[in-house]
Each structure stands twice: as structure tokens, then as C-alpha cells.
PDB file of C-alpha atoms in Angstrom:
ATOM      1  CA  MET A   1     170.137 168.608  71.110  1.00 50.00           C
ATOM      2  CA  SER A   2     170.713 172.109  72.651  1.00 53.00           C
ATOM      3  CA  SER A   3     174.086 173.173  73.818  1.00 54.00           C
ATOM      4  CA  ALA A   4     172.797 173.497  77.359  1.00 52.00           C
ATOM      5  CA  ARG A   5     171.599 169.951  77.324  1.00 59.00           C
ATOM      6  CA  GLU A   6     174.865 168.727  75.854  1.00 62.00           C
ATOM      7  CA  GLY A   7     176.893 170.573  78.512  1.00 58.00           C
ATOM      8  CA  GLU A   8     174.671 169.020  81.270  1.00 63.00           C
ATOM      9  CA  LEU A   9     175.293 165.492  79.802  1.00 67.00           C
ATOM     10  CA  ARG A  10     179.113 166.086  79.666  1.00 73.00           C
ATOM     11  CA  LEU A  11     179.128 167.144  83.312  1.00 74.00           C
ATOM     12  CA  ARG A  12     176.997 164.193  84.399  1.00 76.00           C
ATOM     13  CA  ASP A  13     179.320 161.872  82.377  1.00 81.00           C
ATOM     14  CA  ALA A  14     182.437 163.323  83.953  1.00 82.00           C
ATOM     15  CA  VAL A  15     181.066 162.982  87.442  1.00 84.00           C
ATOM     16  CA  GLN A  16     179.873 159.417  86.815  1.00 85.00           C
ATOM     17  CA  ARG A  17     183.239 158.427  85.422  1.00 88.00           C
ATOM     18  CA  ALA A  18     184.980 159.859  88.406  1.00 88.00           C
ATOM     19  CA  ILE A  19     182.563 157.977  90.775  1.00 89.00           C
ATOM     20  CA  ARG A  20     183.053 154.739  88.945  1.00 88.00           C
ATOM     21  CA  ASP A  21     186.872 155.097  89.073  1.00 90.00           C
ATOM     22  CA  ALA A  22     186.765 155.827  92.807  1.00 89.00           C
ATOM     23  CA  ALA A  23     184.438 152.855  93.416  1.00 85.00           C
ATOM     24  CA  ALA A  24     186.828 150.573  91.452  1.00 87.00           C
ATOM     25  CA  ARG A  25     189.848 151.655  93.537  1.00 87.00           C
ATOM     26  CA  GLN A  26     187.996 151.496  96.926  1.00 87.00           C
ATOM     27  CA  ALA A  27     185.007 149.374  97.781  1.00 86.00           C
ATOM     28  CA  ALA A  28     183.686 152.116 100.102  1.00 92.00           C
ATOM     29  CA  PRO A  29     185.162 155.416  98.767  1.00 95.00           C
ATOM     30  CA  VAL A  30     185.006 158.760 100.525  1.00 96.00           C
ATOM     31  CA  VAL A  31     183.716 161.569  98.309  1.00 97.00           C
ATOM     32  CA  LEU A  32     183.982 165.291  99.310  1.00 97.00           C
ATOM     33  CA  ILE A  33     182.015 168.076  97.633  1.00 97.00           C
ATOM     34  CA  ASP A  34     182.991 171.613  98.175  1.00 97.00           C
ATOM     35  CA  GLY A  35     182.359 175.025  96.616  1.00 94.00           C
ATOM     36  CA  PRO A  36     180.804 178.389  97.501  1.00 91.00           C
ATOM     37  CA  SER A  37     177.302 178.740  98.925  1.00 83.00           C
ATOM     38  CA  GLY A  38     174.579 178.108  96.388  1.00 79.00           C
ATOM     39  CA  ALA A  39     176.831 176.349  93.838  1.00 82.00           C
ATOM     40  CA  GLY A  40     174.802 173.170  94.061  1.00 86.00           C
ATOM     41  CA  LYS A  41     176.723 170.999  96.457  1.00 91.00           C
ATOM     42  CA  SER A  42     173.549 169.567  98.125  1.00 89.00           C
ATOM     43  CA  SER A  43     171.905 168.951  94.885  1.00 87.00           C
ATOM     44  CA  LEU A  44     174.928 167.072  93.396  1.00 91.00           C
ATOM     45  CA  ALA A  45     175.113 164.923  96.613  1.00 93.00           C
ATOM     46  CA  ASP A  46     171.486 163.963  96.113  1.00 92.00           C
ATOM     47  CA  VAL A  47     172.191 163.028  92.502  1.00 89.00           C
ATOM     48  CA  LEU A  48     175.205 160.963  93.552  1.00 92.00           C
ATOM     49  CA  VAL A  49     173.267 159.061  96.223  1.00 93.00           C
ATOM     50  CA  ALA A  50     170.371 158.409  93.714  1.00 90.00           C
ATOM     51  CA  ASP A  51     172.604 157.308  90.828  1.00 89.00           C
ATOM     52  CA  TRP A  52     175.448 155.552  92.748  1.00 92.00           C
ATOM     53  CA  PRO A  53     176.746 152.540  90.671  1.00 89.00           C
ATOM     54  CA  GLY A  54     176.092 149.093  91.925  1.00 85.00           C
ATOM     55  CA  ASP A  55     174.094 147.962  94.918  1.00 86.00           C
ATOM     56  CA  ALA A  56     175.673 150.179  97.486  1.00 87.00           C
ATOM     57  CA  THR A  57     173.781 153.096  99.066  1.00 91.00           C
ATOM     58  CA  PRO A  58     176.171 155.949 100.139  1.00 95.00           C
ATOM     59  CA  ARG A  59     175.834 157.581 103.588  1.00 96.00           C
ATOM     60  CA  LEU A  60     175.525 161.355 103.214  1.00 97.00           C
ATOM     61  CA  VAL A  61     176.812 163.941 105.696  1.00 98.00           C
ATOM     62  CA  ARG A  62     175.809 167.532 105.207  1.00 98.00           C
ATOM     63  CA  MET A  63     178.263 170.117 106.623  1.00 97.00           C
ATOM     64  CA  ASP A  64     175.240 172.349 107.464  1.00 94.00           C
ATOM     65  CA  ASP A  65     174.321 169.763 110.125  1.00 96.00           C
ATOM     66  CA  LEU A  66     177.582 170.111 111.922  1.00 96.00           C
ATOM     67  CA  TYR A  67     178.809 173.741 111.650  1.00 97.00           C
ATOM     68  CA  PRO A  68     178.818 175.171 115.261  1.00 97.00           C
ATOM     69  CA  GLY A  69     176.800 178.193 114.226  1.00 94.00           C
ATOM     70  CA  TRP A  70     177.189 180.846 111.478  1.00 92.00           C
ATOM     71  CA  GLY A  71     180.843 181.490 112.494  1.00 94.00           C
ATOM     72  CA  GLY A  72     181.667 177.875 112.439  1.00 96.00           C
ATOM     73  CA  LEU A  73     182.990 177.193 108.897  1.00 97.00           C
ATOM     74  CA  ASP A  74     186.576 176.615 110.049  1.00 97.00           C
ATOM     75  CA  ALA A  75     185.636 174.604 113.125  1.00 98.00           C
ATOM     76  CA  GLY A  76     183.295 172.425 110.953  1.00 98.00           C
ATOM     77  CA  SER A  77     186.070 171.882 108.364  1.00 98.00           C
ATOM     78  CA  VAL A  78     188.417 170.754 111.121  1.00 98.00           C
ATOM     79  CA  ALA A  79     185.888 168.571 112.919  1.00 98.00           C
ATOM     80  CA  VAL A  80     184.847 166.634 109.774  1.00 98.00           C
ATOM     81  CA  GLY A  81     188.537 165.655 109.226  1.00 98.00           C
ATOM     82  CA  TRP A  82     189.444 165.047 112.987  1.00 97.00           C
ATOM     83  CA  ASP A  83     186.287 163.314 114.162  1.00 98.00           C
ATOM     84  CA  LEU A  84     185.006 161.556 110.967  1.00 98.00           C
ATOM     85  CA  LEU A  85     187.512 161.093 108.246  1.00 97.00           C
ATOM     86  CA  ARG A  86     190.706 160.454 110.192  1.00 97.00           C
ATOM     87  CA  PRO A  87     189.288 157.824 112.499  1.00 97.00           C
ATOM     88  CA  LEU A  88     187.205 156.221 109.664  1.00 96.00           C
ATOM     89  CA  ARG A  89     190.550 155.677 107.707  1.00 94.00           C
ATOM     90  CA  ALA A  90     192.404 154.514 110.836  1.00 94.00           C
ATOM     91  CA  SER A  91     189.896 152.211 112.428  1.00 93.00           C
ATOM     92  CA  GLY A  92     186.970 151.817 110.119  1.00 93.00           C
ATOM     93  CA  ALA A  93     184.612 154.030 112.016  1.00 95.00           C
ATOM     94  CA  GLY A  94     184.288 157.778 112.596  1.00 97.00           C
ATOM     95  CA  ARG A  95     181.673 160.071 113.964  1.00 97.00           C
ATOM     96  CA  TRP A  96     180.271 163.686 113.618  1.00 98.00           C
ATOM     97  CA  ARG A  97     178.469 165.892 116.128  1.00 97.00           C
ATOM     98  CA  GLN A  98     175.285 167.516 115.064  1.00 97.00           C
ATOM     99  CA  TRP A  99     174.600 171.124 115.829  1.00 97.00           C
ATOM    100  CA  ASP A 100     171.211 172.193 117.099  1.00 97.00           C
ATOM    101  CA  TRP A 101     170.575 175.507 115.197  1.00 92.00           C
ATOM    102  CA  THR A 102     167.436 176.273 117.182  1.00 93.00           C
ATOM    103  CA  ALA A 103     169.180 175.911 120.569  1.00 96.00           C
ATOM    104  CA  ASP A 104     172.495 177.196 119.206  1.00 94.00           C
ATOM    105  CA  ALA A 105     174.196 174.343 121.006  1.00 97.00           C
ATOM    106  CA  PRO A 106     175.891 170.965 120.267  1.00 96.00           C
ATOM    107  CA  ALA A 107     173.459 168.005 119.897  1.00 96.00           C
ATOM    108  CA  GLY A 108     174.169 164.276 119.546  1.00 96.00           C
ATOM    109  CA  TRP A 109     176.930 162.280 117.926  1.00 97.00           C
ATOM    110  CA  HIS A 110     176.419 160.232 114.848  1.00 97.00           C
ATOM    111  CA  THR A 111     178.596 157.138 114.067  1.00 96.00           C
ATOM    112  CA  VAL A 112     179.668 156.213 110.562  1.00 96.00           C
ATOM    113  CA  ASP A 113     181.325 152.930 109.683  1.00 92.00           C
ATOM    114  CA  GLY A 114     183.412 152.194 106.629  1.00 87.00           C
ATOM    115  CA  ARG A 115     181.279 149.475 105.113  1.00 89.00           C
ATOM    116  CA  ALA A 116     179.481 151.767 102.615  1.00 93.00           C
ATOM    117  CA  PRO A 117     180.505 154.766 100.553  1.00 95.00           C
ATOM    118  CA  LEU A 118     180.456 158.147 102.181  1.00 97.00           C
ATOM    119  CA  ILE A 119     179.627 161.530 100.733  1.00 97.00           C
ATOM    120  CA  VAL A 120     180.373 164.702 102.619  1.00 98.00           C
ATOM    121  CA  GLU A 121     179.070 167.912 101.126  1.00 97.00           C
ATOM    122  CA  GLY A 122     179.616 171.458 102.216  1.00 96.00           C
ATOM    123  CA  CYS A 123     181.892 174.515 102.378  1.00 96.00           C
ATOM    124  CA  GLY A 124     185.148 173.497 104.036  1.00 97.00           C
ATOM    125  CA  THR A 125     185.357 169.860 103.033  1.00 98.00           C
ATOM    126  CA  LEU A 126     188.302 170.235 100.668  1.00 98.00           C
ATOM    127  CA  ALA A 127     190.758 171.466 103.281  1.00 98.00           C
ATOM    128  CA  MET A 128     194.202 170.002 102.554  1.00 97.00           C
ATOM    129  CA  ALA A 129     194.097 167.579 105.556  1.00 97.00           C
ATOM    130  CA  ASN A 130     190.639 166.392 104.540  1.00 98.00           C
ATOM    131  CA  VAL A 131     191.456 165.771 100.895  1.00 97.00           C
ATOM    132  CA  ALA A 132     194.387 163.597 101.956  1.00 97.00           C
ATOM    133  CA  LEU A 133     191.768 161.229 103.629  1.00 97.00           C
ATOM    134  CA  ALA A 134     189.348 161.121 100.627  1.00 96.00           C
ATOM    135  CA  ASP A 135     189.149 159.119  97.409  1.00 95.00           C
ATOM    136  CA  LEU A 136     187.476 161.723  95.311  1.00 95.00           C
ATOM    137  CA  ALA A 137     187.361 165.550  95.835  1.00 96.00           C
ATOM    138  CA  LEU A 138     184.768 167.584  93.808  1.00 96.00           C
ATOM    139  CA  TRP A 139     184.784 171.383  93.572  1.00 96.00           C
ATOM    140  CA  LEU A 140     181.763 173.270  92.115  1.00 94.00           C
ATOM    141  CA  ASP A 141     181.920 176.688  90.497  1.00 89.00           C
ATOM    142  CA  ALA A 142     178.881 178.789  89.664  1.00 80.00           C
ATOM    143  CA  ASP A 143     178.004 182.367  88.632  1.00 78.00           C
ATOM    144  CA  ASP A 144     178.207 184.540  91.850  1.00 72.00           C
ATOM    145  CA  ALA A 145     174.810 186.339  91.345  1.00 72.00           C
ATOM    146  CA  LEU A 146     173.124 183.004  90.572  1.00 71.00           C
ATOM    147  CA  ARG A 147     174.531 181.139  93.565  1.00 65.00           C
ATOM    148  CA  LYS A 148     173.657 183.954  95.959  1.00 65.00           C
ATOM    149  CA  GLU A 149     170.045 183.892  94.663  1.00 71.00           C
ATOM    150  CA  ARG A 150     169.941 180.133  95.110  1.00 68.00           C
ATOM    151  CA  ALA A 151     171.342 180.154  98.656  1.00 63.00           C
ATOM    152  CA  LEU A 152     169.088 182.936  99.888  1.00 64.00           C
ATOM    153  CA  ALA A 153     166.051 181.351  98.279  1.00 70.00           C
ATOM    154  CA  ARG A 154     166.974 178.064 100.143  1.00 69.00           C
ATOM    155  CA  ASP A 155     167.812 179.499 103.528  1.00 63.00           C
ATOM    156  CA  GLY A 156     165.714 182.641 103.611  1.00 62.00           C
ATOM    157  CA  LEU A 157     166.123 185.585 105.998  1.00 62.00           C
ATOM    158  CA  SER A 158     168.344 183.658 108.417  1.00 65.00           C
ATOM    159  CA  PHE A 159     171.170 183.626 105.683  1.00 66.00           C
ATOM    160  CA  VAL A 160     170.548 187.149 104.558  1.00 71.00           C
ATOM    161  CA  THR A 161     171.764 188.546 107.803  1.00 76.00           C
ATOM    162  CA  HIS A 162     174.814 186.315 107.886  1.00 77.00           C
ATOM    163  CA  TRP A 163     175.760 186.361 104.210  1.00 77.00           C
ATOM    164  CA  ASP A 164     178.643 188.843 104.472  1.00 85.00           C
ATOM    165  CA  GLN A 165     180.183 187.089 107.441  1.00 89.00           C
ATOM    166  CA  TRP A 166     179.939 183.662 105.894  1.00 89.00           C
ATOM    167  CA  GLN A 167     181.467 184.997 102.562  1.00 89.00           C
ATOM    168  CA  HIS A 168     184.372 186.586 104.527  1.00 92.00           C
ATOM    169  CA  ASP A 169     185.055 183.365 106.378  1.00 95.00           C
ATOM    170  CA  PHE A 170     184.773 181.312 103.137  1.00 95.00           C
ATOM    171  CA  GLU A 171     187.201 183.548 101.326  1.00 95.00           C
ATOM    172  CA  ARG A 172     189.704 183.241 104.222  1.00 97.00           C
ATOM    173  CA  TYR A 173     189.307 179.468 104.058  1.00 97.00           C
ATOM    174  CA  VAL A 174     189.844 179.493 100.234  1.00 97.00           C
ATOM    175  CA  GLU A 175     192.984 181.624 100.548  1.00 97.00           C
ATOM    176  CA  ARG A 176     194.437 179.465 103.293  1.00 97.00           C
ATOM    177  CA  GLU A 177     193.502 175.930 102.049  1.00 97.00           C
ATOM    178  CA  ARG A 178     193.352 176.421  98.241  1.00 97.00           C
ATOM    179  CA  PRO A 179     190.415 173.919  97.998  1.00 97.00           C
ATOM    180  CA  ARG A 180     189.854 174.316  94.261  1.00 96.00           C
ATOM    181  CA  ASP A 181     193.461 173.338  93.616  1.00 96.00           C
ATOM    182  CA  ASN A 182     192.975 170.324  95.961  1.00 95.00           C
ATOM    183  CA  ALA A 183     190.033 168.964  93.890  1.00 96.00           C
ATOM    184  CA  SER A 184     190.245 165.830  91.679  1.00 94.00           C
ATOM    185  CA  LEU A 185     187.525 167.340  89.457  1.00 93.00           C
ATOM    186  CA  VAL A 186     186.389 170.920  89.071  1.00 93.00           C
ATOM    187  CA  LEU A 187     182.868 171.471  87.629  1.00 90.00           C
ATOM    188  CA  ASP A 188     181.193 174.704  86.499  1.00 87.00           C
ATOM    189  CA  VAL A 189     177.490 174.021  87.293  1.00 81.00           C
ATOM    190  CA  THR A 190     176.019 177.478  86.429  1.00 78.00           C
ATOM    191  CA  ASP A 191     173.985 175.982  83.596  1.00 72.00           C
ATOM    192  CA  TRP A 192     173.450 172.516  85.107  1.00 68.00           C
ATOM    193  CA  PRO A 193     169.927 172.086  86.559  1.00 59.00           C
ATOM    194  CA  LEU A 194     171.034 169.376  88.991  1.00 56.00           C
ATOM    195  CA  ASP A 195     167.400 168.248  89.032  1.00 47.00           C
ATOM    196  CA  THR A 196     166.520 165.588  91.560  1.00 41.00           C
ATOM    197  CA  ALA A 197     163.336 163.902  92.568  1.00 39.00           C
ATOM    198  CA  ARG A 198     163.378 165.752  95.899  1.00 40.00           C
ATOM    199  CA  GLN A 199     163.677 169.142  94.175  1.00 42.00           C
ATOM    200  CA  ARG A 200     160.804 168.254  91.735  1.00 41.00           C
ATOM    201  CA  ALA A 201     158.621 167.249  94.663  1.00 42.00           C
ATOM    202  CA  LEU A 202     159.394 170.506  96.455  1.00 38.00           C
ATOM    203  CA  ARG A 203     158.491 172.501  93.382  1.00 38.00           C
ATOM    204  CA  ALA A 204     155.202 170.537  93.002  1.00 45.00           C
ATOM    205  CA  ASN A 205     154.307 171.206  96.651  1.00 46.00           C
ATOM    206  CA  VAL A 206     155.004 174.978  96.248  1.00 39.00           C
ATOM    207  CA  GLY A 207     152.651 175.023  93.254  1.00 41.00           C
ATOM    208  CA  THR A 208     149.766 173.414  95.072  1.00 35.00           C
TER     209      THR A 208
END
């Protein structure tokens, strides 16, 4: 077995153990996934939804759906804690407001109850106040050049023009909130394919 394959299996095993432990402590755990753009947060979230232990199907909230525009990292980080995580813990139900990127305006609210596991992925999730409301906090590291290539390939020209601003805001967030230090588990996924059925289907479509 190649060293890359062994490394991938070790990472998957570490994540699966962390998920099982969280699910054993809490029937409907809250899992937060953070890290820089292009590190693989969305892909890891897809893997967790597909491979979640037992019969439960986690709800997945992507921060990209609620940031209020390209300058909205900090606002999104606060909103996911204040509107979703805090009331979810206090009353068993929270909500989050979608952002309409085309209209550049707020859209509808989405309600989330506490009867099933919840995964929230995206930059800004591991702010200190948010981690205090979660059962598992994952931080992803990846090679800077590789993650930029991934992020720009995924989001295209719209991200190219905003990359520097987003990076600046993200670095300020990291300095203020120390999200990597807040994590329950830190993973370097530079060499981890994070392959999912959705990604394989996308590649197949591109090739047709």
C-alpha cells in the first residue's frame, strides 16, 4: 500500500473515530468544519453526510449560503452562532438566513431542529463562541498553492476578483478567534483526495 493511501486511511479513521465519539456523547451532535478557502471543507462535509454512523442523516449547512456578500465572513460567523447554534442549544430549534448572491440581498430563513445531527462547514465556523456550542470542531490545513487552485477552479472568475479581500478578512478572523487552536481535531488534507460520489459525477460530466 502506498504511503499516500496509508495517510488517507489514517485521516479517514481519525475523522470517523471523532464522529463516533461525538455521536456517542450526544444523539444529535453539532459538527463544525473550518479552514482556509480550498482546504476541502465542503468535500469533507459531503463525506461525513454519506458515511455518518447509524441510521441518522445529518443536516448540512454551508456557510457560502449565508455569508452576506464577499465582505461578509465576520457577519456570517456571528450569524451562524447567534441565529442557529445558540437557539438550537437553548430551545431545540435554530435558523439561518440565506443570501441571494445574484440579487446581492438577503433571502429566506431556514429552520433547523435538534432531532438530527448538524454539520456546518465554512470559513468562520470555529469562532470561540461557536465552538462552545458544538460537539466536534474540525480544522483543515492544506498547501496554500493547492488550496488556491482548488478554490478558483471551483468558484471561477467571481472569486478571482475577491480573493485578496477574502484572504485579508480570513487572516483577521484567524488572528482574532484562533480557530485552529479551538479545534477538537486538526487535519492536513493536502494529500487527501476527499473523493465523493458527487465529485466523481461532476468529473464524469466534464469529460462528456
